[in-house]
Structures are given as C-alpha cells and as structure tokens.
Amino acid sequence: MKILYIVPYVPNLIRVRPYNLIRHLARLGHEVTAATVVSQRTERQDIETLRGICHEVFSIDMPFRRSLRQSATALVQGIPMQSRYSWHPALFKQISDALKQKDGHDGFDVVHVEHLRGIEYGLRLLDWLGEVKELAALPVIWDSVDCISSLMRQTRRRGSSAKSRFIAALETGNTAKYERRGVQSFDRVLVTSPVDQAALADTDQGMASRWKIDVLPNGVDLDYFQLGSGDRHPDTIVISGKMSYHANVTMVTYLVNEIMPLVWSRKPEVRLQIVGKDPPPSIQAMAKNENIVVTGTVKDIRPYLQQATLAVVPITYGTGIQNKILEAMACATPVIVSAPAAASLLAIPNRDYVVVETAGQFAEAILDLLDDDHKRIELGMAGRLYVEQNHDWHVIAAKLAAIYESAAYEKKRKLEEMSLLVGQGKEA
C-alpha cells in the first residue's frame, strides 16, 4: 500500500511508536510518505534517518514560540492546546498538494494521523477531501495513542505540581470534546490498550462509534533491546523515562520519598539510578543523596537496563502502555510495577513481572528480589518471552496494515451504498 503518515513530531528512537511503525511498514513492503514538523535543530539528523526509510518525507520547521502562541490561542477558543501545538498551514499545503498530485491509480491508499497533536491535520483533511470527488474513498485513520482526557482527569487528582494540575483542569473538558469529535469523524481510531479503548469510547456518549476503535499495542525493538552479558551491578535499581513528563516526575518523587526509605532502612547499600532526559530541578536535587544517580540524557539506555539488578515502575497515574516496562523486559531485567502501570498489559503477575499496590508492598518486593537470584532470573527470562510473543513491532505493523485494508474496504463499500441510494432516489 501507499501510506501517507502524518506525525506531529519527528519519529526517532525516543518517539518509538511512529518510528517503529513506519520502519516496519516499510520492511513489509509498503510505501510510506511521512509528513512531520521539526521543532529542534537536533531533529534534522532524525529527518535524514527517516528519509532512508520512507519513500518521501515532508517537513516544516516549527519554532517553539509559534507552538506556544498557537496553544494560547487555542485555549482562548475553547479547544485543546495540544491540538494546535504542532499545526502549520505550510505542512498542510504540502500534504494536500501531494494528495492532488497522486490521485487516481497512483494515489495513496490510506492516510494515518498520529496523536491529539496531529488531529487538526486530520480533521481539516477530512473537510478538504469532502470537496475532492476523486479522493472521496480515501480512508483517514487517527492514532489517538492514548486517551488524553483520561490522563488529564488523573493529573488533576494526582499531579505532583500545581502547574500540571492547573493545566489539566483547563484542558480536560476541551480535550474530551475533541476526542469525541475524532472518534465520530475518522474512519478508524487506534489506541494502545483496552483501558484507553474503553476511556476513549466513553467520550462518545452516543456509543455509535465504539466499533471502530482498534487496540494497536506498543512494541519493543527486540533486535535493539537484547539481553546483556549477564554481569549486573549488585543491589542496583533503575527507573527510566522522559523525566520532564509530569507523570514520570510524580512517579520518581513517589519512589524516592515513599518507597526507597523503607528499602534503605533494611538495606542501606542499595543504589538507585534515575535515567532519562530533562530531569527538572526537583529530580536533579535527589542526586544529593549518595545512593542516587541522576543521569539526565544518555546516548544509550540499554547498559543501564542490562546491568541493573532490577527495574521499577511505580507509576501512580498514566495512560497507554509504558514503554519503559517493555524495554526492561526485553533486556531480561526483572521488573516491579504498580497496579496502574500493569493495567494495560497482558503479562501475568508473579510470572512475567511483579505487580504491587502500596509503597510498603513495593519496598518488600524490591527487598525480596534483591535477595533471590533464582527468582530474578526466572522473572527476567519470562519477561523477555512475554515481549517476544506480544510486543514484536513487525507483528504489530502487520496488524496495522490489516486495519488499513479493512478501513479502505469499508469506506469504499459505504460510498457505493450511498451512491446506490442516491440513484434509487433519482429514479423514484
């Protein structure tokens, strides 16, 4: 198939979902044209990498000030700030020009739009396609990824900072309305988990559109994330993620303030590595504790996962599948997670990973695993097998291609039925 893939940030090894879906769709023999915005100079190299994968890449520079200005305008207009954060009319013109140039037998078979940040491109594209008869049968798929309004509701209750709670309070209602519009408008909608599928369906109170929300889980690059040499640092815990993300800040704060003191009271030699880009001052300050290392951005996260004794994900709120869990499992690192982090996975507790509820249970699980070499090895190998069976990007990309084909067939059939009804009306 010929796929037009619109993504509101440059796909790369950090933005793993679009990067790996595009890469594996191409490996399956599909022709992918990507359209994206570039917000940082460092992303220019990522664009060149993308050109090596895609048939063609459209891109436009998006200065941070422009994103902020558009987000502020969106707030005044009563629409989600994220929906305008990456909007650029020049990129939309490149997209529409490409569609006009490639109509007919050589045209695109499907348009894929990612995230709430990309929804404006998709909604405007649907309006534009409605005026172009030759492209009326082109299906437009929206990958919501997560239910963002659900995340906003959780942030309002549990966010670690007043700022994140305030923004969530402003955005929740507008986001739910826009997600409802997306569910009702696009030919198919994707999310990463059944939990997000149910939450997104609930935004569509009429329930008429629930049938077209598909679960397409996140995967992990099993060639990249491999088992290490087997030499792990003793009594070393790793926690990873983008540390500027409010849910991760809350998670790390909860770990350091509520869980680790219980661990250190019985095992003071345990070391904690906080690994991830852009840690705020509150997390950087944690490095004053001699048992805590805050790395900031690292070139390669794999050594930290492969050499740690175990990985922890004590997330208190969030949506979708946590890639940090899959990556640790792929490295055969035993993982302990909180119940909210486990909700979106099919993994079996106490076989593939350990799931706990409270800070006390989390500390006990850490101490038990640190003292049980055999159990750690069993959990690590079971976790690796789980991701091999359930989160292989190649398999997920093949499922996505099948969704594309189904959406194209359904839209063509619907248009034929409408044409038939119009014809019958004229005859009558």
Coordinates of C-alpha atoms in Angstrom, one line a residue, residues 51-246:
R51 CA 14.4 9.7 4.5
G52 CA 16.4 6.4 4.5
I53 CA 13.2 4.6 5.5
C54 CA 10.4 6.4 3.7
H55 CA 9.6 6.9 0.0
E56 CA 9.4 10.6 0.7
V57 CA 9.4 13.0 3.7
F58 CA 7.7 16.3 4.0
S59 CA 8.8 18.5 6.9
I60 CA 8.5 22.1 8.1
D61 CA 10.2 24.0 10.9
M62 CA 8.1 24.7 13.9
P63 CA 9.6 27.3 16.2
F64 CA 8.8 26.8 19.9
R65 CA 7.4 30.4 20.1
R66 CA 4.9 29.6 17.4
S67 CA 3.7 26.5 19.2
L68 CA 3.2 28.4 22.4
R69 CA 1.4 31.2 20.6
Q70 CA -0.9 28.8 18.9
S71 CA -1.6 26.9 22.1
A72 CA -2.5 30.1 23.9
T73 CA -4.9 31.0 21.0
A74 CA -6.5 27.5 21.2
L75 CA -7.1 28.0 24.9
V76 CA -9.0 31.2 24.2
Q77 CA -11.0 29.5 21.5
G78 CA -12.0 26.6 23.8
I79 CA -10.1 23.8 22.0
P80 CA -7.3 21.7 23.4
M81 CA -3.9 23.4 23.4
Q82 CA -2.2 20.2 22.2
S83 CA -4.4 20.2 19.1
R84 CA -2.8 23.4 17.8
Y85 CA 0.7 22.9 19.2
S86 CA 2.1 21.3 16.0
W87 CA -0.3 22.8 13.5
H88 CA 1.4 24.5 10.5
P89 CA -0.6 25.5 7.4
A90 CA 2.5 25.2 5.2
L91 CA 2.8 21.5 6.1
F92 CA -0.9 21.0 5.4
K93 CA -0.4 22.5 2.0
Q94 CA 2.4 20.1 1.3
I95 CA 0.1 17.3 2.3
S96 CA -2.9 18.4 0.2
D97 CA -0.6 19.1 -2.8
A98 CA 0.8 15.6 -2.6
L99 CA -2.7 14.1 -2.5
K100 CA -3.8 16.2 -5.5
Q101 CA -0.7 15.2 -7.5
K102 CA -1.1 11.5 -6.7
D103 CA -4.9 11.0 -7.2
G104 CA -6.1 8.2 -9.5
H105 CA -4.3 4.8 -9.8
D106 CA -1.0 6.1 -8.4
G107 CA -2.6 7.7 -5.3
F108 CA -2.3 7.0 -1.6
D109 CA -4.3 4.1 -0.2
V110 CA -4.6 5.5 3.3
V111 CA -3.8 8.5 5.5
H112 CA -2.5 7.9 9.0
V113 CA -2.6 10.8 11.5
E114 CA -1.0 10.4 14.9
H115 CA -1.9 11.8 18.3
L116 CA -4.1 14.7 19.6
R117 CA -1.3 17.0 18.4
G118 CA -1.9 15.8 14.9
I119 CA -5.7 15.8 15.0
E120 CA -6.0 19.2 13.4
Y121 CA -4.3 18.0 10.2
G122 CA -6.7 15.0 10.1
L123 CA -9.9 17.0 10.7
R124 CA -9.0 19.6 8.1
L125 CA -8.0 16.9 5.7
L126 CA -11.4 15.3 6.1
D127 CA -13.1 18.6 5.2
W128 CA -10.8 19.1 2.2
L129 CA -11.3 15.5 1.0
G130 CA -15.1 16.0 1.1
E131 CA -14.7 18.6 -1.6
V132 CA -12.5 16.5 -3.9
K133 CA -14.6 13.8 -5.6
E134 CA -11.6 11.8 -6.8
L135 CA -10.4 11.3 -3.2
A136 CA -13.7 10.6 -1.5
A137 CA -12.8 6.9 -0.9
L138 CA -9.5 7.7 0.8
P139 CA -9.7 6.4 4.4
V140 CA -8.2 8.6 7.2
I141 CA -7.0 6.8 10.3
W142 CA -6.4 8.6 13.6
D143 CA -4.0 7.0 16.1
S144 CA -5.0 8.7 19.3
V145 CA -2.3 6.6 21.0
D146 CA -3.8 7.2 24.5
C147 CA -7.0 8.7 25.8
I148 CA -5.6 12.1 26.7
S149 CA -8.7 13.3 28.5
S150 CA -8.4 10.3 30.8
L151 CA -4.8 11.3 31.5
M152 CA -6.0 14.9 32.2
R153 CA -8.5 13.7 34.8
Q154 CA -5.9 11.6 36.6
T155 CA -3.4 14.5 36.5
R156 CA -6.0 16.8 38.1
R157 CA -6.2 14.4 41.1
R158 CA -2.6 13.2 41.4
G159 CA -0.2 15.5 39.5
S160 CA 2.9 16.3 41.6
S161 CA 2.9 20.0 40.8
A162 CA 0.2 22.7 41.0
K163 CA 1.1 23.7 37.4
S164 CA 0.3 20.3 35.9
R165 CA -2.9 20.1 37.9
F166 CA -4.0 23.6 36.8
I167 CA -3.3 22.9 33.1
A168 CA -5.1 19.6 33.4
A169 CA -8.1 21.3 34.9
L170 CA -8.2 23.8 32.0
E171 CA -7.8 21.1 29.3
T172 CA -9.9 18.2 30.4
G173 CA -13.3 19.3 29.1
N174 CA -11.9 20.7 25.8
T175 CA -9.8 17.5 25.2
A176 CA -12.8 15.2 25.8
K177 CA -14.9 17.2 23.3
Y178 CA -12.2 17.0 20.6
E179 CA -11.6 13.3 21.2
R180 CA -15.3 12.7 20.8
R181 CA -15.2 14.6 17.5
G182 CA -12.2 12.5 16.4
V183 CA -14.0 9.2 17.3
Q184 CA -17.1 10.3 15.3
S185 CA -15.2 11.7 12.3
F186 CA -12.3 9.4 11.4
D187 CA -12.8 6.1 9.5
R188 CA -10.9 4.2 12.2
V189 CA -9.3 5.2 15.6
L190 CA -6.3 3.5 17.3
V191 CA -5.3 3.3 20.9
T192 CA -2.5 1.3 22.7
S193 CA -4.6 -0.6 25.2
P194 CA -8.1 -1.9 26.1
V195 CA -8.2 0.6 29.0
D196 CA -7.7 3.5 26.7
Q197 CA -10.2 2.0 24.2
A198 CA -12.9 2.0 26.9
A199 CA -12.0 5.5 28.1
L200 CA -12.0 6.9 24.5
A201 CA -15.3 5.2 23.7
D202 CA -16.8 6.8 26.8
T203 CA -16.1 10.3 25.3
D204 CA -18.6 9.3 22.5
Q205 CA -21.7 9.3 24.6
G206 CA -23.9 8.1 21.8
M207 CA -21.8 4.9 21.6
A208 CA -22.4 4.7 17.8
S209 CA -18.7 4.9 17.0
R210 CA -17.3 2.3 19.5
W211 CA -16.9 -0.4 16.9
K212 CA -14.2 1.5 15.0
I213 CA -11.8 2.0 17.9
D214 CA -9.0 -0.6 17.5
V215 CA -6.3 -1.6 20.0
L216 CA -2.8 -1.5 18.5
P217 CA -0.3 -2.0 21.3
N218 CA 3.1 -0.5 21.6
G219 CA 6.0 -2.8 20.8
V220 CA 9.7 -3.0 21.6
D221 CA 12.6 -3.3 19.2
L222 CA 13.7 -6.9 20.0
D223 CA 16.9 -6.6 17.9
Y224 CA 17.9 -3.4 19.7
F225 CA 16.9 -4.3 23.3
Q226 CA 18.7 -7.5 24.0
L227 CA 20.0 -9.5 27.0
G228 CA 23.3 -8.1 28.2
S229 CA 26.4 -10.0 29.1
G230 CA 24.8 -11.3 32.3
D231 CA 27.1 -9.1 34.6
R232 CA 24.7 -7.0 36.7
H233 CA 25.7 -4.5 39.3
P234 CA 24.6 -5.8 42.7
D235 CA 21.8 -4.0 44.6
T236 CA 21.2 -1.6 41.8
I237 CA 17.7 -0.4 40.9
V238 CA 16.9 1.5 37.7
I239 CA 14.0 3.8 36.9
S240 CA 13.7 5.3 33.4
G241 CA 11.7 7.6 31.2
K242 CA 11.5 11.2 30.0
M243 CA 11.9 13.0 33.3
S244 CA 10.3 16.2 32.2
Y245 CA 6.9 14.4 31.8
H246 CA 4.7 15.2 34.8

